[in-house]
Short mmCIF file of C-alpha atoms in Angstrom, two decimals:
data_model
loop_
_atom_site.label_atom_id
_atom_site.label_comp_id
_atom_site.label_asym_id
_atom_site.label_seq_id
_atom_site.Cartn_x
_atom_site.Cartn_y
_atom_site.Cartn_z
CA MET I 1 8.04 -23.60 -10.43
CA THR I 2 6.45 -20.36 -11.67
CA THR I 3 8.47 -18.07 -13.89
CA ASN I 4 6.08 -15.10 -13.60
CA ARG I 5 7.21 -12.29 -11.31
CA VAL I 6 4.32 -9.86 -10.87
CA LEU I 7 5.00 -6.43 -9.37
CA LEU I 8 1.91 -4.70 -7.96
CA VAL I 9 2.64 -1.03 -7.33
CA ASP I 10 0.85 1.17 -4.80
CA GLY I 11 0.72 4.24 -7.02
CA MET I 12 -0.52 6.67 -4.40
CA ALA I 13 2.11 5.57 -1.86
CA LEU I 14 4.93 6.14 -4.33
CA LEU I 15 3.49 9.45 -5.52
CA PHE I 16 3.01 10.92 -2.02
CA ARG I 17 6.44 9.75 -0.87
CA ALA I 18 8.09 11.28 -3.93
CA PHE I 19 6.19 14.56 -3.54
CA TYR I 20 7.10 15.16 0.09
CA ALA I 21 10.74 14.21 -0.45
CA THR I 22 11.25 17.46 -2.38
CA ALA I 23 8.24 19.56 -1.34
CA MET I 24 9.77 20.10 2.10
CA SER I 25 12.31 22.36 0.41
CA ASN I 26 9.70 23.88 -1.97
CA TYR I 27 11.23 22.10 -4.94
CA TYR I 28 8.25 21.34 -7.17
CA MET I 29 9.98 21.10 -10.59
CA ILE I 30 7.45 23.36 -12.32
CA ASN I 31 7.70 23.00 -16.11
CA SER I 32 7.15 25.58 -18.83
CA LYS I 33 3.39 24.92 -18.76
CA GLY I 34 3.29 25.85 -15.09
CA THR I 35 2.66 22.26 -13.97
CA PRO I 36 4.51 20.81 -10.98
CA THR I 37 6.15 17.47 -11.79
CA ASN I 38 8.28 16.65 -8.72
CA ALA I 39 5.97 13.84 -7.52
CA VAL I 40 5.74 12.16 -10.93
CA TYR I 41 9.51 12.43 -11.43
CA GLY I 42 10.23 10.88 -8.05
CA MET I 43 7.58 8.21 -8.53
CA MET I 44 9.21 7.17 -11.79
CA LYS I 45 12.58 6.98 -10.08
CA HIS I 46 11.11 4.76 -7.36
CA LEU I 47 9.42 2.61 -10.00
CA PHE I 48 12.50 2.11 -12.19
CA THR I 49 14.66 1.37 -9.15
CA ALA I 50 12.22 -1.38 -8.14
CA LEU I 51 12.07 -2.69 -11.72
CA ASP I 52 15.83 -3.00 -11.74
CA THR I 53 15.90 -4.66 -8.33
CA TYR I 54 13.06 -7.19 -8.77
CA GLN I 55 13.13 -7.78 -12.53
CA PRO I 56 9.36 -8.39 -12.86
CA THR I 57 7.83 -10.04 -15.89
CA HIS I 58 4.52 -8.23 -15.28
CA VAL I 59 3.69 -4.85 -13.70
CA ILE I 60 0.39 -3.27 -12.61
CA CYS I 61 -0.17 0.04 -10.81
CA CYS I 62 -3.06 0.28 -8.33
CA TRP I 63 -4.73 3.53 -7.24
CA ASP I 64 -7.21 4.95 -4.77
CA MET I 65 -10.24 6.23 -6.66
CA GLY I 66 -11.38 9.23 -4.61
CA SER I 67 -11.29 9.91 -0.88
CA LYS I 68 -14.49 8.04 0.05
CA THR I 69 -14.69 4.25 0.28
CA PHE I 70 -16.97 1.59 1.76
CA ARG I 71 -15.06 2.12 5.03
CA ASN I 72 -16.48 5.64 5.27
CA ASP I 73 -19.95 4.12 5.02
CA LEU I 74 -19.09 1.87 7.97
CA TYR I 75 -17.39 4.64 9.95
CA PRO I 76 -17.74 8.25 8.71
CA ASP I 77 -14.65 9.39 10.64
CA TYR I 78 -12.40 6.94 8.77
CA LYS I 79 -9.35 8.96 7.63
CA ALA I 80 -11.25 12.16 8.52
CA ASN I 81 -8.06 13.44 10.15
CA ARG I 82 -6.36 13.84 6.79
CA GLY I 83 -6.36 17.24 5.17
CA GLU I 84 -6.69 18.08 1.50
CA PRO I 85 -3.62 17.30 -0.61
CA PRO I 86 -1.31 20.24 -1.37
CA VAL I 87 -2.31 22.24 -4.45
CA GLU I 88 1.02 21.41 -6.09
CA LEU I 89 0.21 17.70 -5.85
CA ILE I 90 -3.36 17.74 -7.17
CA PRO I 91 -2.55 18.07 -10.91
CA GLN I 92 0.04 15.31 -10.58
CA PHE I 93 -2.49 12.58 -9.79
CA GLU I 94 -3.73 12.30 -13.36
CA LEU I 95 -0.30 13.14 -14.75
CA ALA I 96 1.12 10.15 -12.87
CA LYS I 97 -1.49 7.81 -14.34
CA GLU I 98 -0.79 9.15 -17.83
CA THR I 99 2.92 8.54 -17.33
CA VAL I 100 2.34 5.00 -16.06
CA ALA I 101 0.15 4.35 -19.11
CA ALA I 102 2.93 5.64 -21.37
CA LEU I 103 5.05 2.77 -20.01
CA ASP I 104 2.27 0.37 -21.07
CA ILE I 105 1.65 -0.47 -17.42
CA PRO I 106 -2.06 -0.92 -16.61
CA ASN I 107 -3.63 1.48 -14.10
CA VAL I 108 -6.16 -0.32 -11.89
CA GLY I 109 -8.64 1.01 -9.35
CA GLN I 110 -12.25 0.73 -8.23
CA VAL I 111 -14.50 3.48 -6.90
CA GLY I 112 -15.39 2.80 -3.28
CA TYR I 113 -12.22 0.83 -2.59
CA GLU I 114 -8.62 1.65 -1.78
CA ALA I 115 -5.51 0.68 -3.71
CA ASP I 116 -4.83 -1.81 -0.88
CA ASP I 117 -8.04 -3.65 -1.73
CA CYS I 118 -7.12 -3.81 -5.41
CA MET I 119 -3.64 -5.10 -4.57
CA GLY I 120 -5.12 -7.67 -2.20
CA THR I 121 -7.60 -8.88 -4.80
CA LEU I 122 -5.05 -9.14 -7.60
CA SER I 123 -2.41 -10.75 -5.40
CA ARG I 124 -4.93 -13.40 -4.32
CA VAL I 125 -5.56 -14.27 -7.98
CA TYR I 126 -2.00 -14.06 -9.31
CA SER I 127 -0.32 -15.84 -6.40
CA GLU I 128 -1.87 -19.13 -7.46
CA ASP I 129 0.55 -19.32 -10.40
CA SER I 130 3.00 -16.43 -9.96
CA GLN I 131 5.43 -14.87 -7.51
CA VAL I 132 3.90 -11.55 -6.45
CA PHE I 133 5.70 -8.51 -5.03
CA LEU I 134 3.68 -5.69 -3.44
CA LEU I 135 5.58 -2.38 -3.64
CA THR I 136 4.25 0.09 -1.10
CA GLY I 137 5.03 2.26 1.89
CA ASP I 138 2.00 1.00 3.80
CA GLN I 139 2.52 -1.63 6.48
CA ASP I 140 -1.16 -2.56 6.30
CA LEU I 141 -0.29 -4.72 3.29
CA LEU I 142 1.75 -7.03 5.50
CA GLN I 143 -1.51 -8.83 6.29
CA LEU I 144 -1.47 -10.09 2.67
CA LEU I 145 1.74 -12.09 3.09
CA LYS I 146 1.46 -15.73 2.15
CA PRO I 147 3.36 -18.24 -0.01
CA ASN I 148 4.20 -16.53 -3.32
CA VAL I 149 3.33 -13.05 -1.96
CA ASN I 150 6.11 -10.76 -0.69
CA VAL I 151 5.69 -7.19 0.57
CA VAL I 152 8.37 -4.65 -0.35
CA LEU I 153 8.20 -1.61 1.94
CA LEU I 154 9.86 1.58 0.74
CA LYS I 155 12.35 3.06 3.17
CA LYS I 156 14.09 6.43 3.06
CA GLY I 157 15.84 7.18 -0.21
CA TYR I 158 15.75 5.14 -3.41
CA GLY I 159 16.35 1.42 -3.56
CA ASN I 160 16.15 0.92 0.20
CA TYR I 161 13.54 -1.68 1.06
CA ALA I 162 12.30 -3.77 3.95
CA GLU I 163 11.21 -6.95 2.18
CA TYR I 164 8.95 -9.38 3.96
CA HIS I 165 7.81 -12.89 3.23
CA GLU I 166 5.53 -14.97 5.42
CA ASP I 167 8.27 -16.60 7.49
CA SER I 168 10.40 -13.50 8.00
CA PHE I 169 7.34 -11.56 9.17
CA TYR I 170 6.55 -14.18 11.79
CA GLU I 171 10.18 -14.28 12.92
CA GLU I 172 10.25 -10.51 13.40
CA LYS I 173 6.75 -9.81 14.72
CA GLY I 174 5.87 -13.06 16.49
CA ILE I 175 2.40 -13.13 14.93
CA THR I 176 1.04 -14.33 11.60
CA PRO I 177 0.10 -11.88 8.83
CA SER I 178 -3.62 -12.51 9.36
CA GLN I 179 -3.26 -11.67 13.07
CA MET I 180 -2.24 -8.16 12.02
CA ILE I 181 -5.90 -7.44 11.33
CA ASP I 182 -6.88 -8.34 14.91
CA LEU I 183 -3.87 -6.41 16.22
CA LYS I 184 -5.06 -3.23 14.51
CA ALA I 185 -8.64 -3.90 15.61
CA LEU I 186 -7.50 -3.98 19.24
CA MET I 187 -5.05 -1.08 19.22
CA GLY I 188 -6.70 1.08 16.55
CA ASP I 189 -4.91 3.11 13.90
CA THR I 190 -4.27 6.81 14.42
CA SER I 191 -3.25 7.24 10.77
CA ASP I 192 -6.60 5.89 9.53
CA ASN I 193 -8.42 7.53 12.45
CA TYR I 194 -10.22 4.66 14.16
CA PRO I 195 -9.76 3.98 17.87
CA GLY I 196 -9.95 0.22 18.34
CA VAL I 197 -10.27 -0.50 22.06
CA LYS I 198 -9.48 2.67 24.01
CA GLY I 199 -6.73 2.06 26.51
CA ILE I 200 -5.24 -0.98 24.78
CA GLY I 201 -1.96 -0.32 22.98
CA GLU I 202 0.27 -2.44 20.81
CA LYS I 203 2.10 -4.12 23.68
CA THR I 204 -1.09 -5.38 25.36
CA ALA I 205 -2.73 -6.27 22.05
CA LEU I 206 0.28 -8.38 21.05
CA LYS I 207 0.33 -10.10 24.43
CA LEU I 208 -3.35 -11.04 24.14
CA LEU I 209 -3.01 -12.31 20.58
CA LEU I 210 0.05 -14.39 21.41
CA LYS I 211 -1.91 -16.06 24.19
CA TYR I 212 -5.38 -16.37 22.65
CA GLY I 213 -4.72 -16.24 18.90
CA THR I 214 -7.68 -14.19 17.71
CA ILE I 215 -10.29 -11.72 18.89
CA GLU I 216 -12.70 -14.64 19.20
CA GLY I 217 -10.16 -16.45 21.38
CA ILE I 218 -9.81 -13.39 23.60
CA LEU I 219 -13.58 -13.01 23.98
CA GLU I 220 -14.03 -16.71 24.73
CA ASN I 221 -11.52 -16.38 27.56
CA ILE I 222 -12.40 -12.88 28.72
CA GLU I 223 -12.79 -14.08 32.32
CA GLU I 224 -9.03 -14.73 32.37
CA LEU I 225 -8.14 -11.13 31.50
CA THR I 226 -7.26 -8.53 34.08
CA LYS I 227 -10.14 -6.44 35.35
CA GLY I 228 -8.87 -3.43 33.41
CA GLN I 229 -8.43 -5.31 30.14
CA ARG I 230 -11.82 -6.93 30.44
CA SER I 231 -13.69 -3.69 31.16
CA LYS I 232 -11.96 -1.86 28.29
CA ILE I 233 -12.89 -4.59 25.80
CA GLU I 234 -16.46 -4.94 27.05
CA GLU I 235 -17.01 -1.17 26.93
CA ASN I 236 -15.66 -0.96 23.37
CA LEU I 237 -16.94 -4.24 21.94
CA ASP I 238 -18.85 -2.70 19.04
CA MET I 239 -15.87 -0.55 18.07
CA LEU I 240 -13.59 -3.60 18.30
CA HIS I 241 -15.66 -5.48 15.73
CA LEU I 242 -16.02 -2.38 13.56
CA SER I 243 -12.29 -1.68 13.72
CA ARG I 244 -11.58 -5.19 12.47
CA LYS I 245 -13.77 -4.55 9.41
CA LEU I 246 -11.88 -1.29 8.79
CA ALA I 247 -8.47 -2.93 9.24
CA ALA I 248 -9.06 -5.89 6.92
CA ILE I 249 -8.02 -5.45 3.30
CA HIS I 250 -10.92 -6.48 1.08
CA CYS I 251 -9.63 -9.12 -1.34
CA GLU I 252 -12.84 -9.50 -3.32
CA ALA I 253 -12.93 -6.13 -5.11
CA ALA I 254 -14.36 -6.11 -8.63
CA VAL I 255 -11.01 -5.46 -10.30
CA ASP I 256 -9.43 -7.59 -12.96
CA CYS I 257 -6.36 -7.35 -15.13
CA SER I 258 -5.18 -10.04 -17.48
CA LEU I 259 -1.53 -10.94 -17.09
CA ASP I 260 -1.30 -10.64 -20.86
CA ASP I 261 -2.14 -6.94 -20.50
CA ALA I 262 0.41 -6.56 -17.70
CA LEU I 263 3.35 -8.13 -19.52
CA PHE I 264 6.18 -5.69 -18.95
CA TYR I 265 7.99 -4.30 -21.93
CA ILE I 266 9.11 -0.69 -22.36
CA ASP I 267 8.58 1.09 -25.63
CA GLU I 268 11.55 3.43 -25.29
CA GLU I 269 10.27 5.83 -27.93
CA LYS I 270 6.86 6.18 -26.30
CA MET I 271 8.38 6.52 -22.83
CA GLY I 272 10.95 9.06 -23.99
CA ALA I 273 8.28 11.16 -25.67
CA LYS I 274 6.31 11.33 -22.42
CA PHE I 275 9.33 12.15 -20.27
CA ASP I 276 10.40 14.84 -22.75
CA GLU I 277 6.86 16.25 -22.80
CA LEU I 278 7.02 16.54 -19.00
CA GLU I 279 10.44 18.22 -19.39
CA PHE I 280 12.21 15.70 -17.18
CA LYS I 281 15.90 16.58 -17.23
CA ASN I 282 18.56 13.88 -17.45
CA TRP I 283 15.91 11.19 -17.20
CA LYS I 284 18.04 8.57 -18.95
CA LYS I 285 20.68 8.86 -16.26
CA ASN I 286 18.57 9.78 -13.21
CA ILE I 287 15.40 7.70 -13.74
CA THR I 288 15.88 4.79 -16.09
CA GLY I 289 19.64 4.31 -15.82
CA MET I 290 19.83 3.84 -19.59
#
């Protein structure tokens, strides 16, 4: 029985969620240096709430490294529907990484890959000997569920989670985590801006996967499909295969982090100095609960 509890944090997901929670009311917490800090403050609150809830022995924070990845090489319109981040958020990207580092939590990322890919790669390695928790707001990570890997989805507010393990996911969704990739390939993803098979939505995609198991199973039995389903798939076959490549989290990224480096221990003096430097008010009560 493993005693390691590894928390992999989707840094960008926490940062964006924290930013928009207060930005809607134009509350950016600008400090005396003129730097907004609302996203970093909220991210730290999310992080410490999760630390208290899951009591990890090891913590690593994963990041996107720029807006372009190998998926843009495959499909230039991937995420092309997303605008530039708000100007108040831009300086907080590096500030967030600095603050994470002040907690002696490793920051991990690889150019050309998304944080999802880093989390997938590390969870694959660590889950052999450790219990892994993936903290995110992104349902795409549900495809990574397996024994020793749980996904913790942030819900509204602090400390509200939808936690999934392999069995509970199947009970709720009726498909396996790996079938999520084929589901997204069929129905597309408006958030990531790829179409899948035009005209096939989630309901039909689920029905086909429950009957045939995989995209290969569907194609092998395409004669059994309705005329409309068959024509839609045949007309969008290339996009179907491309969408599956876009949907799949790449678990072979060239990222590595020794568990020794990720051992979680807070240097209160170092942390306090960083929080004071950022001019976080009442951080002992409102962030760390100390």
